[in-house]
CSV table of C-alpha atoms and ligand atoms in Angstrom, one decimal:
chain,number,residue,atom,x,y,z
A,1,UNK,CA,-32.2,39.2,58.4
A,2,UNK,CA,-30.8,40.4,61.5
A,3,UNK,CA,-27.2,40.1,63.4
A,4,UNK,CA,-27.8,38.8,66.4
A,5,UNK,CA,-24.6,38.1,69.3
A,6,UNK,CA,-25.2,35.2,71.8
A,7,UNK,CA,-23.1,35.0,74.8
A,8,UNK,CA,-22.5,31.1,75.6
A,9,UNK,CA,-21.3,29.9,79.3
A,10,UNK,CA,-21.0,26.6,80.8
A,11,UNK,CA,-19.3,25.8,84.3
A,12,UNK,CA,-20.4,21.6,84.7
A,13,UNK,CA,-19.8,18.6,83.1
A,14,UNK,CA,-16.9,19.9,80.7
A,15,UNK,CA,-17.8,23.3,79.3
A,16,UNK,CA,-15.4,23.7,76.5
A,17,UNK,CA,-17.3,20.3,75.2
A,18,UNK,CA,-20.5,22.1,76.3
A,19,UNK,CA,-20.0,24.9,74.3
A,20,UNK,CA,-18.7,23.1,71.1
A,21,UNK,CA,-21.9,21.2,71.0
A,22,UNK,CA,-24.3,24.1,71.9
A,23,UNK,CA,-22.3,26.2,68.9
A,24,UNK,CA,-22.9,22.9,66.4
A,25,UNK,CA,-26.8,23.1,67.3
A,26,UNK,CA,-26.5,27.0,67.1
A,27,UNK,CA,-25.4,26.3,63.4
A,28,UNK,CA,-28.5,24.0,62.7
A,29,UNK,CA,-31.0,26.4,63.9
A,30,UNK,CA,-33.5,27.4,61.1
A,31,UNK,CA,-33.8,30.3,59.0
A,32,UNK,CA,-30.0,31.4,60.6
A,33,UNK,CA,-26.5,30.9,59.4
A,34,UNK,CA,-23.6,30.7,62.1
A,35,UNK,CA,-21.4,33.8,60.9
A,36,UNK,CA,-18.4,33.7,63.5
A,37,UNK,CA,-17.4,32.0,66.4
A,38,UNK,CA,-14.7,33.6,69.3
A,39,UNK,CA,-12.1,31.7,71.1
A,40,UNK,CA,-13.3,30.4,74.4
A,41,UNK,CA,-12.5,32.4,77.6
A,42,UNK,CA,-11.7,30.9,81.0
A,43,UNK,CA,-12.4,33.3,84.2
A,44,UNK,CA,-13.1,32.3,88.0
A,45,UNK,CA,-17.8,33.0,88.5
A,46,UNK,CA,-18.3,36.2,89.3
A,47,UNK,CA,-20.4,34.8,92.7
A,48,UNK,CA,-18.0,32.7,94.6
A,49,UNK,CA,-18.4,29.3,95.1
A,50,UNK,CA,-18.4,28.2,91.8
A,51,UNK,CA,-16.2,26.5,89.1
A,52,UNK,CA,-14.4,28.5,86.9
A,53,UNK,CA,-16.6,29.2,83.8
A,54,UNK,CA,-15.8,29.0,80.2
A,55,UNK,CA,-17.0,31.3,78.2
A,56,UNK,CA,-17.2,32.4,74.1
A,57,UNK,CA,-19.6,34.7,72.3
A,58,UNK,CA,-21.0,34.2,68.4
A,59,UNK,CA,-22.9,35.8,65.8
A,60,UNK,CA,-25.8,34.8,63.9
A,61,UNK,CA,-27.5,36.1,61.2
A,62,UNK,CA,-30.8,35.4,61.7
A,63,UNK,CA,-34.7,35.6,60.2
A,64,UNK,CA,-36.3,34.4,63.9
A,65,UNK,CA,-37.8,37.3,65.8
A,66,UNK,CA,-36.2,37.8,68.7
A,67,UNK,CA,-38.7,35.2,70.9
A,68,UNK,CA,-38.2,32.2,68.3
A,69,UNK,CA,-34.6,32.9,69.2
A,70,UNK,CA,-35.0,32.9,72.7
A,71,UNK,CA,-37.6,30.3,72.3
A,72,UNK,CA,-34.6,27.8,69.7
A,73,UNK,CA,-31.4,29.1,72.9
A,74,UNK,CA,-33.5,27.2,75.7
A,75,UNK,CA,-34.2,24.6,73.7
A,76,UNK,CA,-30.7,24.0,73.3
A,77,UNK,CA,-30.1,24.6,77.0
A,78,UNK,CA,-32.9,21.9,77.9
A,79,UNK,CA,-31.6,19.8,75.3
A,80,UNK,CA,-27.5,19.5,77.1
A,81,UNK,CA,-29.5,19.1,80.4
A,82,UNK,CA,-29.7,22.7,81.8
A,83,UNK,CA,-31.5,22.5,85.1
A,84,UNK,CA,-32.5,25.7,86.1
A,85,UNK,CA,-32.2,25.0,89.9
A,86,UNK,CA,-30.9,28.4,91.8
A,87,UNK,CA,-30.9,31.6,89.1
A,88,UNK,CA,-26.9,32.1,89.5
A,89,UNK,CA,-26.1,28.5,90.1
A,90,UNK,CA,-23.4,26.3,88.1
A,91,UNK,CA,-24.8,25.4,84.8
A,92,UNK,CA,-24.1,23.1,82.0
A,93,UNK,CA,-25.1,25.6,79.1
A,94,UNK,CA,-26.1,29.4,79.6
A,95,UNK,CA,-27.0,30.6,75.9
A,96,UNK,CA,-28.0,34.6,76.3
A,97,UNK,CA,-28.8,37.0,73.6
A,98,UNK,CA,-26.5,39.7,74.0
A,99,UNK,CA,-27.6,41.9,71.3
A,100,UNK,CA,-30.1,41.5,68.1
A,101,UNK,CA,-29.5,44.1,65.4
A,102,UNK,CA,-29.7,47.6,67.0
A,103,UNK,CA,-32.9,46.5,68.4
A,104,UNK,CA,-33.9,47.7,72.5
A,105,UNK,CA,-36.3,45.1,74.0
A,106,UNK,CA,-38.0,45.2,77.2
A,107,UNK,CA,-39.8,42.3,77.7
A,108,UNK,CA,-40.9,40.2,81.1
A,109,UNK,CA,-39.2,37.5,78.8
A,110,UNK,CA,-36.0,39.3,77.2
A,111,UNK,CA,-33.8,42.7,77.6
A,112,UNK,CA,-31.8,43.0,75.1
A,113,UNK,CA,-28.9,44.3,75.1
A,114,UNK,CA,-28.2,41.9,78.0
A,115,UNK,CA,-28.4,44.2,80.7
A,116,UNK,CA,-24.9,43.2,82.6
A,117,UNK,CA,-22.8,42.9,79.3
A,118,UNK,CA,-21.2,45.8,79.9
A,119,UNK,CA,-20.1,44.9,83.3
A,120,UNK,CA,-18.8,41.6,82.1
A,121,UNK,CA,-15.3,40.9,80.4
A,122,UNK,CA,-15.8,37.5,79.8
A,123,UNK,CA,-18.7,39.2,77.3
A,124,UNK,CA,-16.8,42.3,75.9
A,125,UNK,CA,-14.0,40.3,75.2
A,126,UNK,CA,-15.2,37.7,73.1
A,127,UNK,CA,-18.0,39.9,71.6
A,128,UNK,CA,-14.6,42.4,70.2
A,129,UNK,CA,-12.5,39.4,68.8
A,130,UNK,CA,-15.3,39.2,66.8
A,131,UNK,CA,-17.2,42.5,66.5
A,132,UNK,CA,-14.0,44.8,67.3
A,133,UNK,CA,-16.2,48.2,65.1
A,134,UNK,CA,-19.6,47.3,66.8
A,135,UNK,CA,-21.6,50.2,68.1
A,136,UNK,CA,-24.3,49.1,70.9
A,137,UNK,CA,-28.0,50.2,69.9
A,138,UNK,CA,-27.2,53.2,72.7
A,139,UNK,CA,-24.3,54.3,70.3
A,140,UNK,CA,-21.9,53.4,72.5
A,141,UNK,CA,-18.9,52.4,70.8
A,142,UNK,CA,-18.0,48.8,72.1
A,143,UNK,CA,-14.4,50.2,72.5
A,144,UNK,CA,-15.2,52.5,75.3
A,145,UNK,CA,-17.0,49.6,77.1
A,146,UNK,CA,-14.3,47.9,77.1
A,147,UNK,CA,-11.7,50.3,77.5
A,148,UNK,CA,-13.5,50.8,81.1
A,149,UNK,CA,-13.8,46.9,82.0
A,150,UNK,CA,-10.5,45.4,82.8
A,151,UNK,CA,-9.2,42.1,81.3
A,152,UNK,CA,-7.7,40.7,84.0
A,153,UNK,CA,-8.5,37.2,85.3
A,154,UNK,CA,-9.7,36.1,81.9
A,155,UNK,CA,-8.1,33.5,80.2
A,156,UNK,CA,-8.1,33.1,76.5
A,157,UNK,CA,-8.0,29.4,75.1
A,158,UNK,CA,-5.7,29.3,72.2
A,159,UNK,CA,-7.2,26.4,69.5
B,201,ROI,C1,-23.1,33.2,88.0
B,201,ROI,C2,-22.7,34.2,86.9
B,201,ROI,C3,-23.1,35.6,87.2
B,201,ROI,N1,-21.2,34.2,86.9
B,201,ROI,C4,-20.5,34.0,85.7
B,201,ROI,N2,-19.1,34.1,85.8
B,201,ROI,C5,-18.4,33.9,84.7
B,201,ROI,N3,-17.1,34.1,84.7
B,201,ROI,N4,-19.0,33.6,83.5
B,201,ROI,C6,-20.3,33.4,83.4
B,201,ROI,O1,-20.9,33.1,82.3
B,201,ROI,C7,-21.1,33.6,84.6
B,201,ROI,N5,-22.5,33.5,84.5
B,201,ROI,C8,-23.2,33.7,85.6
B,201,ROI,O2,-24.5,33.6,85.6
């Protein structure tokens, strides 16, 4: 069984309703239990242009390999009708996985940990609500991460 932490994002078609139903299917998956949820998070795209994205982050404890999770997250995508048109485009439902136990993975098909997580507040923050003690595979302690990312411009959606 591994903890795995999967960043969710949605900027189209009403993404706090996008991300309630992608974290319902998140909690059918097989062989996984949904462990915790954070509060969503509203901040303006990093690229310009877009709508604001909502954001939230959750943890799973899984016994999918990390591909068969990968494989299960698109599904879902596909499934609230994620076109992949341009690679930074708006989205319905962006599922990544941010980290998968202290595991480093290279792959053409996966990096984990998500290589811009710790550029992103509208990752950090959710990820600490949730994971506040977490130490990154690197050893990093997630508190210095965010310690150097600033809050500013998030939003966080009280229930
Ligand atoms: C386009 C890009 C980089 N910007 C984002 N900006 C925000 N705020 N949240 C996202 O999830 C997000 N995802 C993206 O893919």
């Amino acid at each position: 069984m591994e903890r795995a932490y999967i960043g969710l994002g949605s900027n189209l078609a009403e993404p706090a309703e996008q991300l309630r139903q992608a974290l319902a299917s998140l909690a059918q998956l097989p062989a996984t239990r949904l462990v915790s949820v954070s509060s969503l998070y509203v901040s303006d795209s990093l690229l310009p242009g877009q709508p604001r994205y909502t954001n939230a982050v959750a943890a799973l404890d899984t016994d999918l390999q990390a591909l068969a999770l990968l494989d299960a997250l698109q599904a879902i995508e596909l499934g609230q009708g994620r076109e992949r048109h341009e690679r930074w485009g708006p989205r319905t439902l962006d599922l990544d996985i941010l980290l998968f136990g202290n595991r480093q993975i290279d792959e053409p098909r996966l990096r984990v940990p998500h290589s811009q997580m710790h550029l992103r507040a509208f990752v950090l923050y959710p990820l600490a609500e949730i994971a506040a003690d977490l130490q990154l595979p690197d050893g990093s302690p997630l508190s210095t991460l965010l310690a150097a990312c600033p809050f500013e411009g998030l939003e966080r959606l009280t229930p």
